CSV table of C-alpha atoms in Angstrom, one decimal:
chain,number,residue,atom,x,y,z
A,201,MET,CA,32.0,18.0,31.8
A,202,PRO,CA,35.1,14.6,30.0
A,203,LEU,CA,38.3,14.7,29.8
A,204,THR,CA,39.5,14.6,26.1
A,205,LEU,CA,40.6,11.5,24.7
A,206,ASN,CA,44.0,12.0,25.0
A,207,ALA,CA,43.9,13.8,28.5
A,208,LEU,CA,41.7,10.2,29.9
A,209,LEU,CA,44.2,7.8,28.5
A,210,ALA,CA,47.6,10.2,30.8
A,211,ASP,CA,45.3,10.4,33.2
A,212,SER,CA,44.5,6.8,33.7
A,213,ALA,CA,48.5,6.0,32.8
A,214,HIS,CA,49.3,8.2,36.2
A,215,ASP,CA,47.4,6.8,38.3
A,216,VAL,CA,48.3,3.1,37.7
A,217,ALA,CA,51.7,4.2,36.8
A,218,GLN,CA,50.6,4.9,40.3
A,219,GLY,CA,49.6,1.7,41.4
A,220,ARG,CA,46.0,3.0,41.9
A,221,THR,CA,42.6,2.0,40.1
A,222,ALA,CA,41.5,3.7,36.0
A,223,TRP,CA,37.9,2.8,37.4
A,224,ARG,CA,37.3,6.1,36.6
A,225,GLN,CA,39.0,6.0,33.5
A,226,MET,CA,37.5,3.3,32.2
A,227,SER,CA,33.9,4.7,32.3
A,228,GLU,CA,34.1,7.6,30.6
A,229,PHE,CA,36.4,5.4,28.4
A,230,ALA,CA,33.2,3.5,28.4
A,231,ARG,CA,30.7,6.7,28.2
A,232,PHE,CA,32.3,9.2,26.0
A,233,HIS,CA,35.3,7.7,24.1
A,234,TRP,CA,34.1,3.9,22.9
A,235,LEU,CA,33.7,4.6,18.9
A,236,ALA,CA,37.1,6.7,19.2
A,237,THR,CA,40.3,5.0,17.5
A,238,ALA,CA,44.1,4.0,18.3
A,239,GLU,CA,44.9,6.8,15.4
A,240,ASP,CA,42.8,8.8,17.8
A,241,VAL,CA,45.3,9.4,20.1
A,242,SER,CA,49.2,10.4,21.0
A,243,PRO,CA,52.3,7.7,20.0
A,244,GLU,CA,53.6,7.7,23.2
A,245,LEU,CA,49.0,7.1,25.3
A,246,VAL,CA,48.4,3.8,21.9
A,247,GLY,CA,48.7,1.1,24.7
A,248,GLU,CA,46.8,3.0,27.6
A,249,PHE,CA,43.9,3.2,24.8
A,250,TYR,CA,44.1,-0.1,24.0
A,251,PHE,CA,44.8,-1.1,28.0
A,252,LEU,CA,40.7,1.0,29.1
A,253,ARG,CA,39.1,0.1,25.9
A,254,ALA,CA,39.4,-3.9,27.2
A,255,GLY,CA,39.1,-2.6,30.6
A,256,ALA,CA,36.2,-1.7,29.4
A,257,ALA,CA,34.8,-3.5,27.0
A,258,ASP,CA,35.2,-6.6,29.5
A,259,VAL,CA,33.0,-4.9,32.2
A,260,MET,CA,30.2,-4.5,29.8
A,261,GLY,CA,30.3,-7.8,29.3
A,262,MET,CA,31.5,-7.7,25.4
A,263,THR,CA,34.5,-10.3,26.3
A,264,ASP,CA,35.3,-10.7,22.0
A,265,GLU,CA,36.4,-7.2,22.2
A,266,ALA,CA,37.8,-6.6,25.3
A,267,ILE,CA,40.2,-10.1,24.1
A,268,ALA,CA,40.5,-8.0,20.1
A,269,ALA,CA,42.2,-4.8,22.4
A,270,LEU,CA,44.4,-7.7,24.6
A,271,GLY,CA,45.8,-9.2,20.6
A,272,GLU,CA,46.0,-4.7,19.6
A,273,LEU,CA,47.9,-4.0,22.6
A,274,ASN,CA,50.0,-7.2,23.0
A,275,THR,CA,51.2,-5.8,18.9
A,276,TRP,CA,51.6,-2.6,20.7
A,277,ALA,CA,53.6,-3.5,22.8
A,278,ASP,CA,55.5,-5.8,21.0
A,279,SER,CA,56.8,-3.3,19.2
A,280,ARG,CA,57.8,-1.3,20.2
A,281,GLY,CA,59.5,-3.9,22.6
A,282,ASP,CA,58.0,-3.6,26.2
A,283,ASP,CA,57.5,-6.9,26.8
A,284,ALA,CA,57.0,-6.1,30.8
A,285,LEU,CA,53.7,-4.9,29.1
A,286,THR,CA,53.1,-7.9,26.5
A,287,LEU,CA,52.9,-10.2,29.9
A,288,VAL,CA,49.9,-8.1,31.3
A,289,GLY,CA,47.8,-8.6,27.6
A,290,LYS,CA,48.7,-12.2,28.6
A,291,ALA,CA,47.8,-12.6,31.8
A,292,HIS,CA,44.7,-10.5,31.6
A,293,LEU,CA,44.3,-13.2,28.4
A,294,ALA,CA,43.6,-16.1,30.4
A,295,PHE,CA,41.8,-14.2,32.5
A,296,HIS,CA,39.4,-14.2,30.1
A,297,ALA,CA,40.6,-17.7,28.9
A,298,LEU,CA,38.3,-19.1,31.9
A,299,ASN,CA,36.3,-17.1,31.4
A,300,GLN,CA,35.2,-18.1,28.9
A,301,ASP,CA,32.6,-20.1,28.8
A,302,GLU,CA,30.5,-19.8,24.5
A,303,PRO,CA,31.5,-19.7,21.5
A,304,SER,CA,33.6,-17.0,20.1
A,305,VAL,CA,35.3,-15.5,17.4
A,306,TYR,CA,38.6,-15.4,19.8
A,307,PRO,CA,38.6,-18.5,21.3
A,308,LEU,CA,41.9,-18.9,24.3
A,309,GLY,CA,41.9,-22.8,24.6
A,310,GLU,CA,42.5,-23.3,28.7
A,311,PRO,CA,43.1,-20.9,31.1
A,312,GLU,CA,46.8,-23.5,32.6
A,313,ASP,CA,48.0,-23.6,28.6
A,314,ARG,CA,48.3,-19.9,28.8
A,315,LEU,CA,49.3,-19.4,32.1
A,316,ARG,CA,52.3,-22.2,31.6
A,317,ALA,CA,52.7,-20.3,27.9
A,318,LEU,CA,52.5,-16.7,30.3
A,319,LEU,CA,55.1,-17.9,33.2
A,320,GLU,CA,58.3,-19.2,30.0
A,321,ASP,CA,57.5,-15.1,29.0
A,322,PHE,CA,58.3,-14.1,33.0
A,323,HIS,CA,61.3,-16.5,33.4
A,324,ALA,CA,62.4,-15.0,30.4
A,325,TRP,CA,61.5,-11.4,30.9
A,326,ARG,CA,65.6,-9.6,30.9
A,327,PRO,CA,65.6,-5.9,32.2
A,328,THR,CA,68.1,-4.7,29.6
A,329,PRO,CA,69.3,-6.7,26.2
A,330,ASP,CA,72.0,-7.3,28.1
A,331,SER,CA,71.5,-8.4,31.5
A,332,PRO,CA,70.5,-11.7,32.5
A,333,THR,CA,66.7,-13.0,32.6
A,334,VAL,CA,64.8,-13.5,35.3
A,335,GLY,CA,64.2,-17.1,34.7
A,336,GLU,CA,69.0,-16.3,35.3
A,337,GLU,CA,69.3,-14.6,38.4
A,338,PRO,CA,66.7,-14.4,41.2
A,339,THR,CA,68.6,-10.6,42.3
A,340,ILE,CA,65.9,-9.4,40.0
A,341,ARG,CA,63.6,-8.0,41.8
A,342,GLY,CA,61.2,-5.0,42.0
A,343,GLU,CA,63.7,-2.2,43.7
A,344,SER,CA,66.0,-3.0,41.2
A,345,ILE,CA,64.4,-2.7,38.7
A,346,ASP,CA,62.8,0.6,36.2
A,347,ARG,CA,59.2,1.1,38.5
A,348,PRO,CA,57.1,1.2,35.9
A,349,ASP,CA,58.2,-2.7,34.4
A,350,ALA,CA,58.6,-3.3,38.1
A,351,VAL,CA,55.1,-2.2,38.1
A,352,LYS,CA,53.6,-3.4,34.5
A,353,LEU,CA,55.0,-7.1,36.0
A,354,ALA,CA,53.3,-6.7,39.1
A,355,THR,CA,50.3,-6.2,37.3
A,356,ALA,CA,51.1,-9.4,35.5
A,357,ALA,CA,52.3,-11.7,37.9
A,358,THR,CA,48.7,-9.9,39.7
A,359,THR,CA,46.5,-11.4,38.1
A,360,ALA,CA,47.7,-14.7,36.6
A,361,TYR,CA,47.1,-15.4,40.4
A,362,SER,CA,43.6,-14.7,40.4
A,363,VAL,CA,43.6,-16.7,38.0
A,364,ALA,CA,45.8,-19.4,38.6
A,365,VAL,CA,44.1,-20.6,42.0
A,366,ASN,CA,41.0,-21.5,39.9
A,367,VAL,CA,43.1,-24.4,38.3
A,368,SER,CA,46.6,-25.1,39.3
A,369,GLU,CA,47.6,-23.8,43.0
A,370,GLN,CA,51.0,-25.4,42.0
A,371,LEU,CA,51.1,-22.7,39.5
A,372,ALA,CA,49.2,-19.8,42.6
A,373,GLU,CA,52.0,-20.8,43.6
A,374,VAL,CA,54.6,-19.5,42.3
A,375,PHE,CA,52.3,-16.4,41.0
A,376,ALA,CA,52.4,-15.3,44.4
A,377,GLY,CA,56.4,-15.4,44.6
A,378,LEU,CA,55.9,-13.2,41.3
A,379,VAL,CA,53.9,-10.3,43.0
A,380,ARG,CA,56.1,-10.3,46.2
A,381,ARG,CA,59.0,-10.4,44.2
A,382,PHE,CA,57.9,-7.6,41.5
A,383,GLY,CA,55.8,-5.8,44.3
A,384,THR,CA,57.7,-2.9,44.6
A,385,ALA,CA,54.9,-0.8,47.3
A,386,TYR,CA,54.3,-2.6,50.7
A,387,PRO,CA,50.1,-3.9,50.2
A,388,THR,CA,47.5,-2.4,52.3
A,389,GLU,CA,46.1,-4.7,55.2
A,390,ALA,CA,43.0,-4.8,53.3
A,391,ASP,CA,45.1,-5.8,50.7
A,392,ARG,CA,46.5,-9.0,52.0
A,393,LEU,CA,42.9,-9.5,54.0
A,394,LEU,CA,41.5,-10.2,51.2
A,395,TRP,CA,44.8,-11.6,49.1
A,396,TYR,CA,43.8,-14.9,51.9
A,397,ALA,CA,40.4,-14.9,52.0
A,398,GLN,CA,41.2,-16.1,47.6
A,399,ARG,CA,43.0,-18.6,48.9
A,400,HIS,CA,41.3,-19.5,51.7
A,401,TRP,CA,38.3,-19.7,49.6
A,402,PHE,CA,39.6,-21.9,46.9
A,403,SER,CA,42.1,-23.6,49.2
A,404,GLY,CA,38.1,-24.9,50.2
A,405,ARG,CA,38.3,-22.9,53.9
A,406,LYS,CA,35.5,-21.1,53.3
A,407,GLN,CA,33.9,-19.9,56.6
A,408,GLN,CA,37.9,-18.6,56.7
A,409,ALA,CA,37.6,-16.8,53.3
A,410,TYR,CA,34.2,-14.9,54.0
A,411,ALA,CA,36.1,-13.7,58.5
A,412,LEU,CA,39.0,-12.0,55.9
A,413,ALA,CA,36.3,-10.2,53.8
A,414,SER,CA,34.8,-9.2,56.5
A,415,GLU,CA,37.3,-7.9,58.5
A,416,VAL,CA,37.9,-5.4,55.5
A,417,LEU,CA,34.4,-4.3,55.7
A,418,SER,CA,34.5,-4.0,59.7
A,419,SER,CA,37.4,-1.3,59.6
A,420,SER,CA,37.2,2.5,59.3
A,421,ASP,CA,40.9,2.8,57.5
A,422,THR,CA,39.6,0.6,54.0
A,423,THR,CA,38.8,2.8,51.4
A,424,SER,CA,36.4,2.7,48.4
A,425,VAL,CA,38.7,1.1,46.3
A,426,SER,CA,39.2,-1.9,48.6
A,427,ARG,CA,35.3,-2.1,50.2
A,428,PHE,CA,33.7,-2.8,47.0
A,429,ASP,CA,36.8,-5.4,46.0
A,430,ALA,CA,35.6,-6.6,49.2
A,431,HIS,CA,31.4,-6.4,48.8
A,432,ASP,CA,32.2,-7.9,45.4
A,433,MET,CA,34.3,-10.9,46.3
A,434,LEU,CA,31.7,-11.9,49.8
A,435,GLY,CA,28.8,-11.6,46.8
A,436,HIS,CA,31.0,-13.6,44.9
A,437,PHE,CA,30.8,-16.6,47.2
A,438,ALA,CA,27.2,-15.4,47.6
A,439,LEU,CA,26.9,-16.6,44.3
A,440,LEU,CA,29.0,-19.5,44.5
A,441,GLU,CA,27.0,-20.8,47.5
A,442,GLY,CA,23.7,-20.2,46.3
A,443,ASP,CA,22.8,-17.6,48.6
A,444,GLU,CA,20.8,-15.5,46.5
A,445,ALA,CA,20.4,-12.9,49.5
A,446,GLY,CA,24.0,-12.0,50.2
A,447,VAL,CA,25.0,-11.7,46.3
A,448,ALA,CA,21.9,-8.8,46.9
A,449,GLU,CA,23.5,-7.9,49.8
A,450,HIS,CA,26.8,-6.6,49.0
A,451,TRP,CA,26.4,-6.5,45.4
A,452,ALA,CA,23.8,-3.4,46.0
A,453,ARG,CA,27.4,-2.2,47.6
A,454,CYS,CA,29.8,-1.8,45.3
A,455,VAL,CA,26.8,-0.6,43.0
A,456,GLU,CA,27.4,2.8,45.5
A,457,LEU,CA,30.4,2.5,46.3
A,458,ALA,CA,30.8,2.5,41.8
A,459,ARG,CA,28.6,5.2,42.3
A,460,ILE,CA,30.8,6.8,44.6
A,461,MET,CA,34.1,6.4,43.1
A,462,ASP,CA,32.6,8.4,40.1
A,463,ALA,CA,33.4,4.4,38.7
A,464,PRO,CA,29.5,2.8,38.0
A,465,VAL,CA,29.9,1.2,33.7
A,466,ILE,CA,32.5,-1.1,36.4
A,467,ALA,CA,29.4,-2.3,38.3
A,468,MET,CA,26.4,-2.3,36.4
A,469,ARG,CA,26.8,-6.9,36.1
A,470,HIS,CA,27.1,-5.9,39.9
A,471,ALA,CA,22.6,-4.3,39.8
A,472,GLU,CA,21.5,-6.8,37.6
A,473,LEU,CA,22.3,-9.5,39.2
A,474,THR,CA,20.8,-7.3,41.9
A,475,ALA,CA,18.5,-7.0,40.6
A,476,ARG,CA,16.7,-9.5,39.8
A,477,VAL,CA,17.2,-10.8,43.0
A,478,TYR,CA,14.9,-7.9,44.3
A,479,PHE,CA,12.4,-9.3,41.2
A,480,SER,CA,12.6,-13.3,42.6
A,481,GLN,CA,12.1,-12.1,46.0
A,482,ASP,CA,8.9,-9.5,44.6
A,483,ARG,CA,10.6,-6.6,45.2
A,484,ALA,CA,9.7,-5.4,41.4
A,485,GLY,CA,9.4,-1.8,42.3
A,486,GLU,CA,13.2,-1.8,43.4
A,487,ALA,CA,14.2,-3.8,40.7
A,488,TRP,CA,12.9,-1.4,37.9
A,489,GLN,CA,14.8,1.6,40.4
A,490,LEU,CA,18.0,0.3,40.2
A,491,SER,CA,18.0,-0.8,36.8
A,492,HIS,CA,16.8,2.3,35.6
A,493,ASP,CA,18.9,4.4,38.0
A,494,MET,CA,22.2,3.1,36.2
A,495,VAL,CA,21.5,2.5,32.3
A,496,THR,CA,20.6,6.8,33.4
A,497,TRP,CA,24.6,6.4,35.9
A,498,VAL,CA,25.9,5.3,32.2
A,499,ASP,CA,23.8,6.9,29.6
A,500,GLY,CA,26.4,6.7,26.5
A,501,VAL,CA,27.9,2.8,26.9
A,502,PRO,CA,27.3,1.6,24.0
A,503,VAL,CA,24.8,-1.2,23.5
A,504,GLY,CA,26.3,-4.6,24.9
A,505,PRO,CA,25.2,-7.8,26.9
A,506,ILE,CA,25.0,-6.9,29.8
A,507,LEU,CA,22.8,-2.8,29.1
A,508,LEU,CA,21.1,-5.6,27.6
A,509,ASP,CA,20.0,-7.3,30.7
A,510,LEU,CA,19.4,-4.9,32.7
A,511,GLN,CA,17.1,-3.1,30.0
A,512,GLU,CA,15.0,-6.4,30.4
A,513,VAL,CA,14.6,-6.8,34.7
A,514,ILE,CA,13.6,-2.7,33.5
A,515,ALA,CA,10.9,-4.3,30.4
A,516,GLN,CA,10.0,-7.2,33.4
A,517,SER,CA,9.9,-5.0,36.8
A,518,ALA,CA,8.1,-3.0,34.5
A,519,PHE,CA,5.1,-4.9,33.3
A,520,GLU,CA,5.1,-6.4,37.2
A,521,ASN,CA,4.5,-2.4,37.9
A,522,ASN,CA,1.6,-2.4,36.0
A,523,LEU,CA,3.6,0.2,33.6
A,524,PHE,CA,2.9,-1.6,30.2
A,525,GLU,CA,4.0,0.9,28.5
A,526,GLU,CA,7.2,1.1,29.3
A,527,ALA,CA,7.7,-2.5,28.8
A,528,TRP,CA,5.8,-2.7,25.7
A,529,ASP,CA,8.4,0.1,24.2
A,530,THR,CA,11.2,-0.9,26.5
A,531,ALA,CA,11.0,-5.5,25.9
A,532,ARG,CA,10.9,-4.0,21.4
A,533,SER,CA,14.4,-2.3,21.8
A,534,VAL,CA,16.0,-5.6,23.9
A,535,ILE,CA,14.2,-7.8,21.4
A,536,HIS,CA,15.9,-5.1,18.6
A,537,TRP,CA,19.5,-5.5,20.0
A,538,SER,CA,19.2,-9.3,20.9
A,539,GLU,CA,18.6,-11.2,18.2
A,540,MET,CA,22.1,-10.2,16.7
A,541,THR,CA,23.1,-12.2,19.5
A,542,PRO,CA,23.6,-15.4,21.3
A,543,ASN,CA,21.5,-15.2,24.1
A,544,ASP,CA,18.3,-16.8,23.3
A,545,GLN,CA,16.8,-16.8,27.3
A,546,ARG,CA,16.7,-13.4,27.0
A,547,THR,CA,15.7,-12.7,23.7
A,548,ALA,CA,12.8,-15.1,24.4
A,549,SER,CA,11.9,-13.1,27.3
A,550,CYS,CA,11.3,-10.5,25.7
A,551,TYR,CA,8.5,-11.9,23.4
A,552,ALA,CA,7.2,-12.3,26.4
A,553,ILE,CA,7.0,-8.7,27.8
A,554,ALA,CA,7.2,-7.3,25.0
A,555,THR,CA,3.2,-10.0,23.4
A,556,PHE,CA,1.6,-9.8,27.7
A,557,ALA,CA,2.0,-5.9,27.8
A,558,GLY,CA,1.0,-4.9,24.6
A,559,LEU,CA,-2.4,-7.1,24.9
A,560,ARG,CA,-2.5,-4.5,28.2
A,561,LEU,CA,-2.1,-2.0,26.1
A,562,GLY,CA,-5.6,-3.7,23.9
A,563,LEU,CA,-2.7,-3.6,20.6
A,564,ALA,CA,-4.0,-7.1,19.7
A,565,GLU,CA,-2.6,-6.7,16.1
A,566,GLU,CA,1.2,-5.5,17.2
A,567,VAL,CA,1.3,-8.4,19.2
A,568,PHE,CA,0.3,-10.7,16.3
A,569,ASP,CA,2.6,-8.9,13.6
A,570,LEU,CA,5.4,-9.2,15.9
A,571,GLN,CA,5.0,-13.1,16.8
A,572,HIS,CA,4.7,-13.8,13.7
A,573,ARG,CA,8.3,-12.2,12.5
A,574,ARG,CA,9.2,-13.8,15.7
A,575,ALA,CA,8.0,-17.1,13.6
A,576,GLU,CA,9.2,-16.2,10.4
A,577,LEU,CA,12.6,-15.5,11.7
A,578,LEU,CA,13.1,-18.5,13.8
A,579,LYS,CA,12.4,-21.2,11.1
A,580,ALA,CA,15.0,-19.1,8.7
A,581,SER,CA,17.9,-19.4,11.3
A,582,GLY,CA,16.1,-23.1,10.9
A,583,ARG,CA,15.6,-23.4,14.8
A,584,LEU,CA,12.2,-24.6,13.7
A,585,LEU,CA,11.0,-27.0,17.2
A,586,ASP,CA,11.3,-22.8,18.4
A,587,ALA,CA,8.9,-21.3,15.6
A,588,ALA,CA,6.6,-24.1,15.6
A,589,GLU,CA,6.5,-23.2,19.3
A,590,VAL,CA,5.7,-19.2,18.2
A,591,PHE,CA,3.0,-20.2,15.7
A,592,GLN,CA,1.7,-22.0,18.7
A,593,THR,CA,0.9,-19.2,20.4
A,594,LEU,CA,0.1,-17.3,16.9
A,595,ALA,CA,-2.9,-19.4,18.1
A,596,TYR,CA,-4.1,-18.3,20.8
A,597,LEU,CA,-3.8,-14.5,19.5
A,598,ASP,CA,-6.2,-15.5,16.1
A,599,GLU,CA,-8.5,-18.1,17.2
A,600,ASP,CA,-10.8,-18.0,14.0
A,601,ALA,CA,-6.9,-18.6,12.5
A,602,ALA,CA,-6.2,-21.7,15.0
A,603,THR,CA,-6.5,-24.4,13.5
A,604,ALA,CA,-4.1,-23.2,9.7
A,605,TYR,CA,-1.3,-22.4,12.9
A,606,LEU,CA,-1.4,-25.5,14.5
A,607,ARG,CA,-0.8,-27.7,11.6
A,608,ARG,CA,2.1,-25.2,10.1
A,609,SER,CA,3.7,-26.2,13.6
A,610,TRP,CA,3.4,-29.8,13.6
A,611,GLU,CA,4.9,-29.5,10.0
A,612,LEU,CA,8.0,-28.1,11.2
A,613,ILE,CA,8.0,-29.8,14.8
A,614,GLU,CA,8.1,-33.0,11.3
A,615,ALA,CA,10.3,-31.1,10.0
A,616,SER,CA,12.7,-30.7,13.0
A,617,GLN,CA,16.1,-33.1,13.2
A,618,GLU,CA,16.9,-31.3,16.5
A,619,GLU,CA,18.0,-32.6,19.6
A,620,GLY,CA,14.3,-32.1,22.5
A,621,LYS,CA,12.3,-32.6,19.5
A,622,GLU,CA,10.2,-35.5,22.1
A,623,TRP,CA,8.8,-33.1,23.8
A,624,HIS,CA,8.2,-29.7,21.4
A,625,VAL,CA,5.4,-32.9,20.7
A,626,ALA,CA,4.5,-33.1,24.0
A,627,GLU,CA,3.5,-30.1,23.8
A,628,TRP,CA,2.4,-29.7,20.8
A,629,LEU,CA,-0.5,-32.5,21.6
A,630,LEU,CA,-1.8,-30.3,25.4
A,631,THR,CA,-1.9,-27.1,23.0
A,632,MET,CA,-4.8,-29.1,20.8
A,633,ALA,CA,-6.3,-30.8,23.3
A,634,GLN,CA,-7.0,-26.8,24.1
A,635,PHE,CA,-8.2,-26.3,20.6
A,636,ALA,CA,-10.3,-29.2,19.3
A,637,GLU,CA,-13.2,-30.8,20.9
A,638,GLY,CA,-14.9,-33.5,21.5
A,639,GLY,CA,-13.0,-36.9,21.7
A,640,ALA,CA,-10.3,-36.1,19.1
A,641,ALA,CA,-9.6,-33.3,22.4
A,642,VAL,CA,-10.1,-36.7,25.2
A,643,ASP,CA,-7.6,-38.4,22.7
A,644,PHE,CA,-4.9,-35.4,22.2
A,645,ALA,CA,-4.2,-34.9,25.8
A,646,ARG,CA,-3.6,-38.4,26.8
A,647,ARG,CA,-1.2,-38.4,23.8
A,648,ALA,CA,0.1,-35.6,25.8
A,649,THR,CA,-0.3,-37.1,29.5
A,650,SER,CA,2.0,-40.5,28.2
A,651,ALA,CA,4.2,-38.7,26.5
A,652,PHE,CA,4.9,-36.0,29.7
A,653,GLU,CA,5.2,-39.6,31.3
A,654,ARG,CA,7.8,-41.3,29.8
A,655,LEU,CA,10.1,-37.5,29.8
A,656,GLY,CA,9.5,-37.6,32.9
A,657,HIS,CA,7.8,-34.1,33.6
A,658,PRO,CA,4.7,-34.4,36.2
A,659,VAL,CA,3.7,-30.8,36.2
A,660,LYS,CA,3.1,-31.0,32.7
A,661,GLU,CA,1.5,-34.7,33.1
A,662,ALA,CA,-1.0,-33.2,35.4
A,663,PHE,CA,-1.8,-30.2,33.2
A,664,ALA,CA,-2.9,-32.6,30.5
A,665,LEU,CA,-4.8,-34.5,33.1
A,666,LEU,CA,-6.5,-31.2,33.4
A,667,ALA,CA,-7.3,-30.9,29.9
A,668,GLU,CA,-8.6,-34.5,30.4
A,669,ALA,CA,-11.1,-33.8,33.4
A,670,ARG,CA,-12.6,-30.4,30.8
A,671,ALA,CA,-12.2,-32.1,28.1
A,672,GLN,CA,-14.7,-35.1,29.7
A,673,LEU,CA,-16.9,-32.8,31.3
A,674,ALA,CA,-17.5,-30.8,28.0
A,675,MET,CA,-18.9,-33.6,27.4
A,676,GLY,CA,-20.7,-34.4,29.9
A,677,GLU,CA,-18.6,-38.0,30.8
A,678,THR,CA,-18.7,-36.3,34.9
A,679,ASP,CA,-17.2,-39.4,35.9
A,680,LEU,CA,-14.4,-40.2,33.5
A,681,ALA,CA,-13.3,-36.3,34.2
A,682,ARG,CA,-13.4,-36.6,38.2
A,683,GLN,CA,-11.0,-40.4,36.9
A,684,ALA,CA,-8.9,-37.8,35.5
A,685,TYR,CA,-8.6,-35.4,38.2
A,686,ALA,CA,-7.8,-37.4,40.8
A,687,GLN,CA,-4.8,-39.0,38.9
A,688,ALA,CA,-3.6,-35.5,38.4
A,689,ASN,CA,-3.8,-35.2,42.2
A,690,VAL,CA,-1.7,-38.1,41.7
A,691,ALA,CA,1.4,-36.8,39.2
A,692,MET,CA,1.5,-33.9,41.4
A,693,PRO,CA,-0.7,-34.1,45.1
A,694,ALA,CA,-1.2,-30.9,46.8
A,695,GLU,CA,1.4,-30.7,49.2
A,696,PHE,CA,4.3,-30.6,46.2
A,697,ALA,CA,5.6,-27.2,45.2
A,698,ARG,CA,2.6,-26.8,42.8
A,699,PRO,CA,3.2,-23.8,40.2
A,700,ALA,CA,0.4,-21.1,41.0
A,701,GLU,CA,0.0,-21.4,36.8
A,702,LEU,CA,-0.6,-25.3,37.9
A,703,ASP,CA,-3.1,-25.4,41.4
A,704,ALA,CA,-5.4,-21.6,39.5
A,705,VAL,CA,-6.0,-24.3,36.9
A,706,PHE,CA,-7.1,-27.4,39.5
A,707,THR,CA,-8.9,-24.2,41.8
A,708,GLN,CA,-10.7,-23.9,38.4
A,709,VAL,CA,-11.2,-28.1,37.8
A,710,LYS,CA,-12.4,-28.6,41.0
A,711,GLU,CA,-15.6,-26.0,40.8
A,712,GLU,CA,-16.6,-27.0,37.5
A,713,LEU,CA,-16.5,-30.4,39.0
A,714,GLY,CA,-19.0,-29.0,41.5
A,715,GLY,CA,-16.2,-29.0,43.8
């Protein structure tokens, strides 16, 4: 039975004051209280409400909501004269500035600028209106001020330090000093090891960083929270090194630990990325199970980027596991929400999954309607090249009307002023080579070959040459077909890592040529 909102916030505030995480409360807030507002809570708990909301939004990938909540937190703290809490909010905004890499409703600027402004605010903080400031009086320390203020200052300094190690060694040293100055609890051995592991990594001492973080896991006294932090850190190290197996190994453990701690929401991104690694390793069954389990565990959370990403993996792995109806339904559900986000890659992926799943289910008419709707939406939003690509897909789905769709596709390409137009012209020529007949097909294929050669794309160049080989064969020009086939082998030799689809076409054309 979930706690009432006020009880949950009081529980969270108590744990934070004792130096514990509020991950369980954050998870419960996301699942059961997301639609609540500050007006729904007791006045003294409004700050905790905003803090918990910001944390929950962050782990769900809802960055703008997290930033908005932190802004509200700072406004509320200022209205109460709680400058220590304002420092916590500003430190977290610096963290978001570090990770803000796409257009946002709340642009935050450079993280280093925010850290320097935060440091000024730190030095201007005073425990009472009549006392000297932190910058003026070095004897102001965690043990000399009220514990709630000390906890807030230590929290703000720790968050700022985690940002500073990424941007400025000098600032990292300053904030590390503030952590030591205002920390009131002696750090655990795990805290100490992870602290130095982080410093080693960003100083380029990667082996030492791995060793210290791994040492945390070897101790039987390590808490679940510290184990989670260690696996999270080691997974990030693996991600930065391009070690997908390492990412999956450590972040799968994060998922397990979050589940044990009754805080599954904090590991949603870990589950999604681990499932993607499983999928890339031809472990579609495990990818489906993990993503499915996580979506079940976090039932009740709002629709957000990470939830949509998890559902995309479910659709993708369901298709690979021949669960075509689930893939069809899930992909279309994701499309409905994803079209309202800037994540075009996820939206396109789910359109592709829905298309293939729908065709497997014999839903050709529904698939056609889905793609036609997409083309019109893209066109209406000014994305003419993307719309042109969809009209080419429609040509494959309705061959009787293929000529009309391909003509419409070309009109959109011609009208577009977008970047990447040359690529779309080449793709259109290749598509035309497969629909045209006789000399026209050969002409389109040769023009596509030249276009892809100029673009420096040997895979597509080989596809175009194989299209010419087939067109020549259809006209009985076997020698010219063999010549085009040989040129395709030069463009993309067999000893290269050919994509499976291209390799299959090479095999088919070779057989058509009589081996």
